[in-house]
């Protein structure tokens, strides 16, 4: 290649390098934003998990309270020491909502369903934010690799141009 061709090629690479560096600056902002979004989603997920655990614990407590007062369907009961009978309850299997403890259990079960749905949505939001962050980080890493390659090419062209100038 002639010195003029080398200089033209160097100019094109330099223009591309400037463009890539501008994109990298923008990319750094996008990565920072997406990292913040991922971190916020992680915090929201942890909060949703903590709330779900608390609600599930409350449901278990409500179930224990209910079982203390509710007649059981086909339950084994000890009528005198060592003598067990099957007691048939007057209510169907399920929760007796006429008892305050039954109503509390049903409410706790509804709250658990809602809390688990919120947790699932928070998990989906986190997964999406983490995936987006990984994608933009990978793209930025690729851009930096391209910048490094362009800088190497420019150094090589610079050496070739110097050699070209010293040739008779």
PDB file of C-alpha atoms in Angstrom:
ATOM      1  CA  UNK A   1       0.000   0.000   0.000  1.00  0.00           C
ATOM      2  CA  UNK A   2       1.195   3.500  -0.767  1.00  0.00           C
ATOM      3  CA  UNK A   3       1.703   6.152   1.879  1.00  0.00           C
ATOM      4  CA  UNK A   4      -1.408   7.957   0.614  1.00  0.00           C
ATOM      5  CA  UNK A   5      -3.501   4.781   0.888  1.00  0.00           C
ATOM      6  CA  UNK A   6      -2.188   4.184   4.400  1.00  0.00           C
ATOM      7  CA  UNK A   7      -3.091   7.750   5.386  1.00  0.00           C
ATOM      8  CA  UNK A   8      -6.610   7.386   3.934  1.00  0.00           C
ATOM      9  CA  UNK A   9      -7.085   4.135   5.798  1.00  0.00           C
ATOM     10  CA  UNK A  10      -5.790   5.721   9.009  1.00  0.00           C
ATOM     11  CA  UNK A  11      -8.248   8.619   8.584  1.00  0.00           C
ATOM     12  CA  UNK A  12     -11.173   6.185   8.172  1.00  0.00           C
ATOM     13  CA  UNK A  13     -10.091   4.192  11.214  1.00  0.00           C
ATOM     14  CA  UNK A  14      -9.661   7.396  13.224  1.00  0.00           C
ATOM     15  CA  UNK A  15     -13.199   8.527  12.313  1.00  0.00           C
ATOM     16  CA  UNK A  16     -14.555   5.139  13.350  1.00  0.00           C
ATOM     17  CA  UNK A  17     -12.540   5.265  16.579  1.00  0.00           C
ATOM     18  CA  UNK A  18     -13.975   8.688  17.447  1.00  0.00           C
ATOM     19  CA  UNK A  19     -17.497   7.418  16.736  1.00  0.00           C
ATOM     20  CA  UNK A  20     -16.945   4.293  18.852  1.00  0.00           C
ATOM     21  CA  UNK A  21     -15.587   6.345  21.743  1.00  0.00           C
ATOM     22  CA  UNK A  22     -18.692   8.562  21.640  1.00  0.00           C
ATOM     23  CA  UNK A  23     -20.868   5.441  21.657  1.00  0.00           C
ATOM     24  CA  UNK A  24     -18.858   4.099  24.603  1.00  0.00           C
ATOM     25  CA  UNK A  25     -19.537   7.268  26.601  1.00  0.00           C
ATOM     26  CA  UNK A  26     -23.257   6.868  25.920  1.00  0.00           C
ATOM     27  CA  UNK A  27     -22.962   3.154  26.667  1.00  0.00           C
ATOM     28  CA  UNK A  28     -21.418   3.862  30.072  1.00  0.00           C
ATOM     29  CA  UNK A  29     -24.498   5.924  30.931  1.00  0.00           C
ATOM     30  CA  UNK A  30     -26.819   3.160  29.754  1.00  0.00           C
ATOM     31  CA  UNK A  31     -24.893   0.552  31.765  1.00  0.00           C
ATOM     32  CA  UNK A  32     -25.013   2.740  34.888  1.00  0.00           C
ATOM     33  CA  UNK A  33     -28.759   3.283  34.450  1.00  0.00           C
ATOM     34  CA  UNK A  34     -29.446  -0.405  33.859  1.00  0.00           C
ATOM     35  CA  UNK A  35     -27.281  -1.399  36.835  1.00  0.00           C
ATOM     36  CA  UNK A  36     -29.336   0.959  38.991  1.00  0.00           C
ATOM     37  CA  UNK A  37     -32.575  -0.517  37.612  1.00  0.00           C
ATOM     38  CA  UNK A  38     -31.288  -4.037  38.293  1.00  0.00           C
ATOM     39  CA  UNK A  39     -30.275  -3.090  41.839  1.00  0.00           C
ATOM     40  CA  UNK A  40     -33.670  -1.468  42.455  1.00  0.00           C
ATOM     41  CA  UNK A  41     -35.410  -4.583  41.126  1.00  0.00           C
ATOM     42  CA  UNK A  42     -33.262  -6.752  43.422  1.00  0.00           C
ATOM     43  CA  UNK A  43     -34.267  -4.627  46.416  1.00  0.00           C
ATOM     44  CA  UNK A  44     -37.938  -4.819  45.390  1.00  0.00           C
ATOM     45  CA  UNK A  45     -37.635  -8.590  45.029  1.00  0.00           C
ATOM     46  CA  UNK A  46     -36.098  -8.954  48.474  1.00  0.00           C
ATOM     47  CA  UNK A  47     -38.861  -6.798  49.959  1.00  0.00           C
ATOM     48  CA  UNK A  48     -41.522  -8.892  48.196  1.00  0.00           C
ATOM     49  CA  UNK A  49     -39.888 -12.096  49.455  1.00  0.00           C
ATOM     50  CA  UNK A  50     -39.749 -10.780  53.009  1.00  0.00           C
ATOM     51  CA  UNK A  51     -43.407  -9.759  52.829  1.00  0.00           C
ATOM     52  CA  UNK A  52     -44.394 -13.133  51.372  1.00  0.00           C
ATOM     53  CA  UNK A  53     -42.595 -14.955  54.185  1.00  0.00           C
ATOM     54  CA  UNK A  54     -44.356 -12.794  56.778  1.00  0.00           C
ATOM     55  CA  UNK A  55     -47.752 -13.366  55.148  1.00  0.00           C
ATOM     56  CA  UNK A  56     -47.166 -17.121  54.905  1.00  0.00           C
ATOM     57  CA  UNK A  57     -46.164 -17.175  58.574  1.00  0.00           C
ATOM     58  CA  UNK A  58     -49.390 -15.318  59.394  1.00  0.00           C
ATOM     59  CA  UNK A  59     -51.350 -17.882  57.374  1.00  0.00           C
ATOM     60  CA  UNK A  60     -49.759 -20.714  59.350  1.00  0.00           C
ATOM     61  CA  UNK A  61     -50.640 -18.956  62.610  1.00  0.00           C
ATOM     62  CA  UNK A  62     -54.229 -18.465  61.404  1.00  0.00           C
ATOM     63  CA  UNK A  63     -54.396 -22.147  60.469  1.00  0.00           C
ATOM     64  CA  UNK A  64     -53.196 -23.144  63.932  1.00  0.00           C
ATOM     65  CA  UNK A  65     -55.802 -20.864  65.523  1.00  0.00           C
ATOM     66  CA  UNK A  66     -58.512 -22.311  63.297  1.00  0.00           C
ATOM     67  CA  UNK A  67     -57.569 -25.913  64.037  1.00  0.00           C
ATOM     68  CA  UNK A  68     -57.902 -25.228  67.750  1.00  0.00           C
ATOM     69  CA  UNK A  69     -61.587 -24.272  67.425  1.00  0.00           C
ATOM     70  CA  UNK A  70     -62.877 -25.927  64.256  1.00  0.00           C
ATOM     71  CA  UNK A  71     -64.504 -29.345  64.335  1.00  0.00           C
ATOM     72  CA  UNK A  72     -62.486 -31.723  62.206  1.00  0.00           C
ATOM     73  CA  UNK A  73     -63.957 -33.934  59.529  1.00  0.00           C
ATOM     74  CA  UNK A  74     -63.480 -37.635  60.306  1.00  0.00           C
ATOM     75  CA  UNK A  75     -61.045 -36.816  63.073  1.00  0.00           C
ATOM     76  CA  UNK A  76     -59.668 -39.299  65.534  1.00  0.00           C
ATOM     77  CA  UNK A  77     -60.506 -38.220  69.086  1.00  0.00           C
ATOM     78  CA  UNK A  78     -59.515 -39.802  72.350  1.00  0.00           C
ATOM     79  CA  UNK A  79     -62.702 -40.189  74.440  1.00  0.00           C
ATOM     80  CA  UNK A  80     -60.954 -41.724  77.455  1.00  0.00           C
ATOM     81  CA  UNK A  81     -57.350 -42.769  77.942  1.00  0.00           C
ATOM     82  CA  UNK A  82     -56.469 -45.328  75.281  1.00  0.00           C
ATOM     83  CA  UNK A  83     -59.917 -45.261  73.627  1.00  0.00           C
ATOM     84  CA  UNK A  84     -60.118 -43.501  70.255  1.00  0.00           C
ATOM     85  CA  UNK A  85     -63.187 -42.949  68.095  1.00  0.00           C
ATOM     86  CA  UNK A  86     -63.768 -41.408  64.709  1.00  0.00           C
ATOM     87  CA  UNK A  87     -65.768 -38.211  65.068  1.00  0.00           C
ATOM     88  CA  UNK A  88     -67.776 -37.155  62.050  1.00  0.00           C
ATOM     89  CA  UNK A  89     -68.053 -33.400  61.836  1.00  0.00           C
ATOM     90  CA  UNK A  90     -71.243 -31.622  60.830  1.00  0.00           C
ATOM     91  CA  UNK A  91     -69.307 -29.345  58.452  1.00  0.00           C
ATOM     92  CA  UNK A  92     -67.890 -30.285  55.089  1.00  0.00           C
ATOM     93  CA  UNK A  93     -64.198 -30.480  54.478  1.00  0.00           C
ATOM     94  CA  UNK A  94     -62.796 -27.002  54.083  1.00  0.00           C
ATOM     95  CA  UNK A  95     -62.776 -23.891  56.186  1.00  0.00           C
ATOM     96  CA  UNK A  96     -65.824 -22.939  58.241  1.00  0.00           C
ATOM     97  CA  UNK A  97     -66.164 -19.242  57.466  1.00  0.00           C
ATOM     98  CA  UNK A  98     -68.827 -18.842  60.152  1.00  0.00           C
ATOM     99  CA  UNK A  99     -66.087 -19.057  62.783  1.00  0.00           C
ATOM    100  CA  UNK A 100     -64.011 -15.903  63.332  1.00  0.00           C
ATOM    101  CA  UNK A 101     -60.898 -18.076  63.107  1.00  0.00           C
ATOM    102  CA  UNK A 102     -62.184 -19.538  59.837  1.00  0.00           C
ATOM    103  CA  UNK A 103     -62.747 -16.107  58.363  1.00  0.00           C
ATOM    104  CA  UNK A 104     -59.266 -15.053  59.540  1.00  0.00           C
ATOM    105  CA  UNK A 105     -57.775 -18.146  57.897  1.00  0.00           C
ATOM    106  CA  UNK A 106     -59.548 -17.446  54.602  1.00  0.00           C
ATOM    107  CA  UNK A 107     -58.337 -13.839  54.698  1.00  0.00           C
ATOM    108  CA  UNK A 108     -54.794 -15.022  55.438  1.00  0.00           C
ATOM    109  CA  UNK A 109     -54.977 -17.472  52.526  1.00  0.00           C
ATOM    110  CA  UNK A 110     -56.114 -14.664  50.211  1.00  0.00           C
ATOM    111  CA  UNK A 111     -53.284 -12.442  51.455  1.00  0.00           C
ATOM    112  CA  UNK A 112     -50.800 -15.262  50.815  1.00  0.00           C
ATOM    113  CA  UNK A 113     -52.034 -15.654  47.255  1.00  0.00           C
ATOM    114  CA  UNK A 114     -51.591 -11.921  46.646  1.00  0.00           C
ATOM    115  CA  UNK A 115     -48.157 -11.825  48.308  1.00  0.00           C
ATOM    116  CA  UNK A 116     -46.924 -14.765  46.244  1.00  0.00           C
ATOM    117  CA  UNK A 117     -48.195 -13.128  43.046  1.00  0.00           C
ATOM    118  CA  UNK A 118     -46.393  -9.895  43.957  1.00  0.00           C
ATOM    119  CA  UNK A 119     -43.238 -11.889  44.640  1.00  0.00           C
ATOM    120  CA  UNK A 120     -43.550 -13.654  41.265  1.00  0.00           C
ATOM    121  CA  UNK A 121     -43.952 -10.317  39.483  1.00  0.00           C
ATOM    122  CA  UNK A 122     -40.951  -8.909  41.355  1.00  0.00           C
ATOM    123  CA  UNK A 123     -38.911 -11.968  40.329  1.00  0.00           C
ATOM    124  CA  UNK A 124     -39.920 -11.444  36.683  1.00  0.00           C
ATOM    125  CA  UNK A 125     -39.010  -7.751  36.889  1.00  0.00           C
ATOM    126  CA  UNK A 126     -35.641  -8.600  38.432  1.00  0.00           C
ATOM    127  CA  UNK A 127     -34.934 -11.294  35.826  1.00  0.00           C
ATOM    128  CA  UNK A 128     -35.709  -8.840  33.025  1.00  0.00           C
ATOM    129  CA  UNK A 129     -33.578  -6.064  34.564  1.00  0.00           C
ATOM    130  CA  UNK A 130     -30.671  -8.444  35.192  1.00  0.00           C
ATOM    131  CA  UNK A 131     -30.879  -9.763  31.626  1.00  0.00           C
ATOM    132  CA  UNK A 132     -30.943  -6.235  30.194  1.00  0.00           C
ATOM    133  CA  UNK A 133     -27.979  -5.191  32.352  1.00  0.00           C
ATOM    134  CA  UNK A 134     -26.014  -8.252  31.234  1.00  0.00           C
ATOM    135  CA  UNK A 135     -26.828  -7.513  27.580  1.00  0.00           C
ATOM    136  CA  UNK A 136     -25.784  -3.854  27.680  1.00  0.00           C
ATOM    137  CA  UNK A 137     -22.652  -4.686  29.682  1.00  0.00           C
ATOM    138  CA  UNK A 138     -21.713  -7.328  27.128  1.00  0.00           C
ATOM    139  CA  UNK A 139     -22.366  -4.911  24.258  1.00  0.00           C
ATOM    140  CA  UNK A 140     -20.211  -2.250  25.915  1.00  0.00           C
ATOM    141  CA  UNK A 141     -17.425  -4.778  26.484  1.00  0.00           C
ATOM    142  CA  UNK A 142     -17.625  -5.661  22.789  1.00  0.00           C
ATOM    143  CA  UNK A 143     -17.407  -1.987  21.874  1.00  0.00           C
ATOM    144  CA  UNK A 144     -14.306  -1.571  24.042  1.00  0.00           C
ATOM    145  CA  UNK A 145     -12.765  -4.618  22.343  1.00  0.00           C
ATOM    146  CA  UNK A 146     -13.456  -2.986  18.981  1.00  0.00           C
ATOM    147  CA  UNK A 147     -11.866   0.275  20.188  1.00  0.00           C
ATOM    148  CA  UNK A 148      -8.773  -1.653  21.295  1.00  0.00           C
ATOM    149  CA  UNK A 149      -8.595  -3.320  17.881  1.00  0.00           C
ATOM    150  CA  UNK A 150      -8.893   0.022  16.074  1.00  0.00           C
ATOM    151  CA  UNK A 151      -6.159   1.528  18.245  1.00  0.00           C
ATOM    152  CA  UNK A 152      -3.854  -1.424  17.412  1.00  0.00           C
ATOM    153  CA  UNK A 153      -4.594  -1.035  13.713  1.00  0.00           C
ATOM    154  CA  UNK A 154      -3.840   2.686  13.899  1.00  0.00           C
ATOM    155  CA  UNK A 155      -0.511   1.987  15.640  1.00  0.00           C
ATOM    156  CA  UNK A 156       0.380  -0.561  12.957  1.00  0.00           C
ATOM    157  CA  UNK A 157      -0.570   1.885  10.201  1.00  0.00           C
ATOM    158  CA  UNK A 158       1.482   4.573  11.946  1.00  0.00           C
ATOM    159  CA  UNK A 159       4.535   2.292  11.896  1.00  0.00           C
ATOM    160  CA  UNK A 160       3.919   1.412   8.248  1.00  0.00           C
ATOM    161  CA  UNK A 161       3.527   5.106   7.384  1.00  0.00           C
ATOM    162  CA  UNK A 162       6.833   5.936   9.111  1.00  0.00           C
ATOM    163  CA  UNK A 163       8.535   3.120   7.197  1.00  0.00           C
ATOM    164  CA  UNK A 164       6.927   4.388   3.999  1.00  0.00           C
ATOM    165  CA  UNK A 165       8.302   7.906   4.592  1.00  0.00           C
ATOM    166  CA  UNK A 166      11.857   6.635   5.058  1.00  0.00           C
ATOM    167  CA  UNK A 167      11.797   4.618   1.824  1.00  0.00           C
ATOM    168  CA  UNK A 168      13.423   6.233  -1.183  1.00  0.00           C
TER     169      UNK A 168
END
